[in-house]
Amino acid sequence: TLYSGTTVKPEDARHPGDREFTFVVEALVPAGLDDAHRMVVDIAEDIEQSLDTLLLLPDALPLQFQESLFLERPDGVAAMAVQIMFSTRYRR
């Protein structure tokens, strides 16, 4: 799942139109698997590698990894989840 986080004017903005956009990628792995944690860690690495060269907007800066969070059984679901936050900067 992909979902947007925030769009803010960076504190170190050099132009009034500078923006920083964050978004989250979330992946779920069934918790019943014996190696569910290893799989969710591997998926997180796959996500990072696949987004290394993605540019979300024309003239946007490359994505920057912000943080990852591993969740066991989110909301009672028999799964493990990883949420990875990325950001990019662009000028309007």
Coordinates of N, CA and C in Angstrom, one line a residue:
T1 N 0.8 -1.2 0.0 CA 0.0 0.0 0.0 C 0.9 1.2 0.0
L2 N 0.5 2.2 -0.8 CA 1.2 3.5 -0.8 C 0.2 4.6 -0.3
Y3 N 0.7 5.5 0.6 CA -0.1 6.6 1.0 C 0.7 7.8 1.3
S4 N 0.2 9.0 1.1 CA 0.9 10.2 1.3 C 1.0 10.6 2.7
G5 N 2.0 11.2 3.1 CA 2.2 11.7 4.5 C 1.9 13.2 4.5
T6 N 2.9 14.0 4.4 CA 2.8 15.4 4.5 C 3.5 16.1 3.4
T7 N 3.1 17.4 3.2 CA 3.8 18.3 2.3 C 4.0 19.5 3.1
V8 N 5.3 19.9 3.3 CA 5.7 21.0 4.2 C 6.7 21.9 3.4
K9 N 6.8 23.1 3.9 CA 7.9 24.0 3.5 C 9.1 23.6 4.4
P10 N 10.2 23.2 3.8 CA 11.4 22.8 4.6 C 11.9 24.0 5.4
E11 N 12.4 23.7 6.6 CA 13.0 24.8 7.4 C 14.2 25.5 6.7
D12 N 14.9 24.7 5.9 CA 16.1 25.3 5.2 C 15.8 25.6 3.8
A13 N 14.5 25.9 3.5 CA 14.1 26.3 2.1 C 14.9 27.5 1.6
R14 N 15.2 27.4 0.4 CA 16.0 28.5 -0.2 C 15.1 29.3 -1.2
H15 N 13.9 28.9 -1.4 CA 12.9 29.5 -2.3 C 11.5 29.4 -1.7
P16 N 10.7 30.4 -1.9 CA 9.3 30.3 -1.4 C 8.5 29.0 -1.9
G17 N 8.9 28.5 -3.0 CA 8.2 27.4 -3.6 C 8.7 26.0 -3.2
D18 N 9.8 26.0 -2.4 CA 10.4 24.7 -2.0 C 9.4 23.9 -1.1
R19 N 9.3 22.6 -1.4 CA 8.4 21.7 -0.6 C 9.1 20.4 -0.3
E20 N 8.7 19.8 0.8 CA 9.2 18.5 1.1 C 7.9 17.6 1.2
F21 N 7.9 16.5 0.5 CA 6.7 15.6 0.4 C 7.2 14.3 1.0
T22 N 6.4 13.7 2.0 CA 6.7 12.4 2.5 C 5.6 11.5 2.2
F23 N 5.9 10.2 2.0 CA 4.9 9.2 1.8 C 5.4 7.9 2.4
V24 N 4.5 7.0 2.6 CA 4.7 5.7 3.3 C 4.4 4.5 2.4
V25 N 5.2 3.5 2.4 CA 5.0 2.3 1.7 C 4.8 1.3 2.8
E26 N 3.7 0.5 2.7 CA 3.4 -0.5 3.7 C 3.2 -1.9 3.0
A27 N 3.8 -2.9 3.6 CA 3.7 -4.3 3.1 C 3.3 -5.2 4.3
L28 N 2.5 -6.2 4.0 CA 2.0 -7.2 5.0 C 2.5 -8.6 4.6
V29 N 2.8 -9.3 5.7 CA 3.2 -10.7 5.5 C 2.4 -11.5 6.5
P30 N 1.8 -12.7 6.1 CA 1.0 -13.5 7.0 C 1.9 -13.9 8.2
A31 N 1.4 -13.7 9.4 CA 2.1 -14.0 10.6 C 2.3 -15.5 10.9
G32 N 1.5 -16.3 10.3 CA 1.6 -17.7 10.5 C 2.8 -18.4 10.0
L33 N 3.5 -17.7 9.1 CA 4.7 -18.3 8.5 C 5.8 -18.3 9.5
D34 N 6.6 -19.4 9.5 CA 7.7 -19.5 10.5 C 8.8 -18.5 10.3
D35 N 8.9 -18.0 9.1 CA 10.0 -17.0 8.9 C 9.4 -15.6 8.5
A36 N 8.2 -15.3 9.1 CA 7.5 -14.0 8.7 C 8.4 -12.8 9.0
H37 N 9.1 -12.8 10.1 CA 9.9 -11.6 10.4 C 11.0 -11.4 9.3
R38 N 11.7 -12.5 9.0 CA 12.8 -12.4 8.0 C 12.2 -12.0 6.6
M39 N 11.0 -12.5 6.3 CA 10.3 -12.1 5.0 C 10.0 -10.6 5.0
V40 N 9.5 -10.1 6.1 CA 9.1 -8.7 6.1 C 10.4 -7.8 6.1
V41 N 11.5 -8.2 6.7 CA 12.7 -7.5 6.6 C 13.2 -7.5 5.1
D42 N 13.2 -8.7 4.5 CA 13.6 -8.8 3.1 C 12.7 -7.9 2.2
I43 N 11.4 -7.9 2.5 CA 10.5 -7.0 1.7 C 10.9 -5.6 1.8
A44 N 11.2 -5.2 3.0 CA 11.6 -3.8 3.3 C 12.8 -3.4 2.4
E45 N 13.8 -4.3 2.4 CA 15.0 -4.1 1.5 C 14.6 -4.1 0.1
D46 N 13.7 -4.9 -0.4 CA 13.3 -4.9 -1.8 C 12.6 -3.6 -2.1
I47 N 11.8 -3.1 -1.2 CA 11.1 -1.8 -1.5 C 12.2 -0.7 -1.6
E48 N 13.1 -0.6 -0.7 CA 14.1 0.4 -0.8 C 14.9 0.3 -2.1
Q49 N 15.3 -0.9 -2.5 CA 16.1 -1.0 -3.7 C 15.2 -0.6 -5.0
S50 N 14.0 -1.0 -5.0 CA 13.1 -0.7 -6.1 C 12.8 0.8 -6.3
L51 N 12.9 1.6 -5.2 CA 12.6 3.0 -5.2 C 13.8 3.9 -5.3
D52 N 15.0 3.2 -5.4 CA 16.3 4.0 -5.4 C 16.3 5.1 -6.5
T53 N 15.7 4.8 -7.7 CA 15.8 5.7 -8.8 C 14.5 6.4 -9.2
L54 N 13.5 6.2 -8.4 CA 12.2 6.8 -8.6 C 12.1 8.3 -8.4
L55 N 11.6 9.0 -9.4 CA 11.4 10.4 -9.2 C 9.9 10.6 -9.3
L56 N 9.3 11.2 -8.2 CA 7.8 11.3 -8.2 C 7.3 12.4 -9.0
L57 N 8.0 13.5 -9.1 CA 7.6 14.7 -9.8 C 8.7 15.2 -10.7
P58 N 8.4 15.9 -11.8 CA 9.4 16.4 -12.7 C 10.3 17.3 -11.8
D59 N 11.6 17.2 -12.0 CA 12.6 18.0 -11.3 C 12.7 17.8 -9.8
A60 N 12.0 16.7 -9.3 CA 12.1 16.4 -7.8 C 13.5 15.8 -7.5
L61 N 13.9 15.9 -6.3 CA 15.1 15.3 -5.9 C 14.9 13.8 -5.7
P62 N 16.0 13.0 -5.7 CA 15.8 11.6 -5.4 C 15.2 11.3 -4.1
L63 N 14.5 10.2 -3.9 CA 13.9 9.9 -2.6 C 14.9 9.7 -1.6
Q64 N 14.6 10.1 -0.4 CA 15.4 9.9 0.8 C 14.7 9.0 1.8
F65 N 15.3 7.9 2.3 CA 14.8 7.1 3.3 C 14.7 7.9 4.6
Q66 N 13.5 7.8 5.3 CA 13.4 8.5 6.6 C 13.4 7.5 7.7
E67 N 12.5 6.5 7.7 CA 12.5 5.5 8.8 C 11.7 4.3 8.3
S68 N 11.9 3.2 9.0 CA 11.0 2.0 8.9 C 10.6 1.6 10.2
L69 N 9.4 0.9 10.2 CA 8.8 0.5 11.4 C 8.2 -0.9 11.2
F70 N 8.5 -1.9 12.0 CA 8.0 -3.2 11.8 C 6.9 -3.4 12.9
L71 N 5.7 -3.8 12.4 CA 4.6 -4.0 13.3 C 4.2 -5.5 13.3
E72 N 4.0 -6.0 14.5 CA 3.5 -7.4 14.7 C 2.1 -7.3 14.9
R73 N 1.3 -8.1 14.1 CA -0.1 -8.2 14.3 C -0.8 -6.9 14.4
P74 N -0.7 -6.0 13.3 CA -1.4 -4.7 13.4 C -2.9 -4.9 13.5
D75 N -3.5 -4.2 14.4 CA -5.0 -4.2 14.6 C -5.6 -5.6 14.7
G76 N -4.9 -6.6 15.3 CA -5.4 -7.9 15.5 C -5.3 -8.8 14.2
V77 N -4.7 -8.3 13.1 CA -4.6 -9.1 11.9 C -3.5 -10.1 12.1
A78 N -3.7 -11.3 11.6 CA -2.6 -12.4 11.7 C -1.6 -12.1 10.6
A79 N -0.8 -11.0 10.8 CA 0.2 -10.6 9.9 C 1.2 -9.7 10.5
M80 N 2.4 -9.6 9.9 CA 3.4 -8.6 10.3 C 3.4 -7.6 9.2
A81 N 3.7 -6.3 9.6 CA 3.7 -5.3 8.6 C 5.0 -4.5 8.7
V82 N 5.4 -3.9 7.6 CA 6.5 -3.0 7.6 C 6.0 -1.7 7.0
Q83 N 6.3 -0.6 7.6 CA 6.0 0.7 7.1 C 7.3 1.5 6.9
I84 N 7.5 2.0 5.7 CA 8.7 2.7 5.3 C 8.4 4.1 4.8
M85 N 9.0 5.1 5.5 CA 8.7 6.4 5.1 C 9.9 7.0 4.3
F86 N 9.5 7.6 3.2 CA 10.4 8.3 2.3 C 10.0 9.8 2.1
S87 N 11.0 10.6 1.7 CA 10.7 12.0 1.4 C 11.4 12.4 0.1
T88 N 10.9 13.4 -0.5 CA 11.5 14.0 -1.6 C 11.3 15.5 -1.5
R89 N 12.1 16.3 -2.2 CA 11.9 17.7 -2.3 C 11.7 18.1 -3.7
Y90 N 10.9 19.2 -3.9 CA 10.6 19.7 -5.2 C 10.3 21.2 -5.0
R91 N 10.3 21.9 -6.2 CA 10.0 23.3 -6.2 C 8.7 23.5 -7.0
R92 N 7.8 24.3 -6.5 CA 6.5 24.6 -7.2 C 6.8 25.6 -8.2

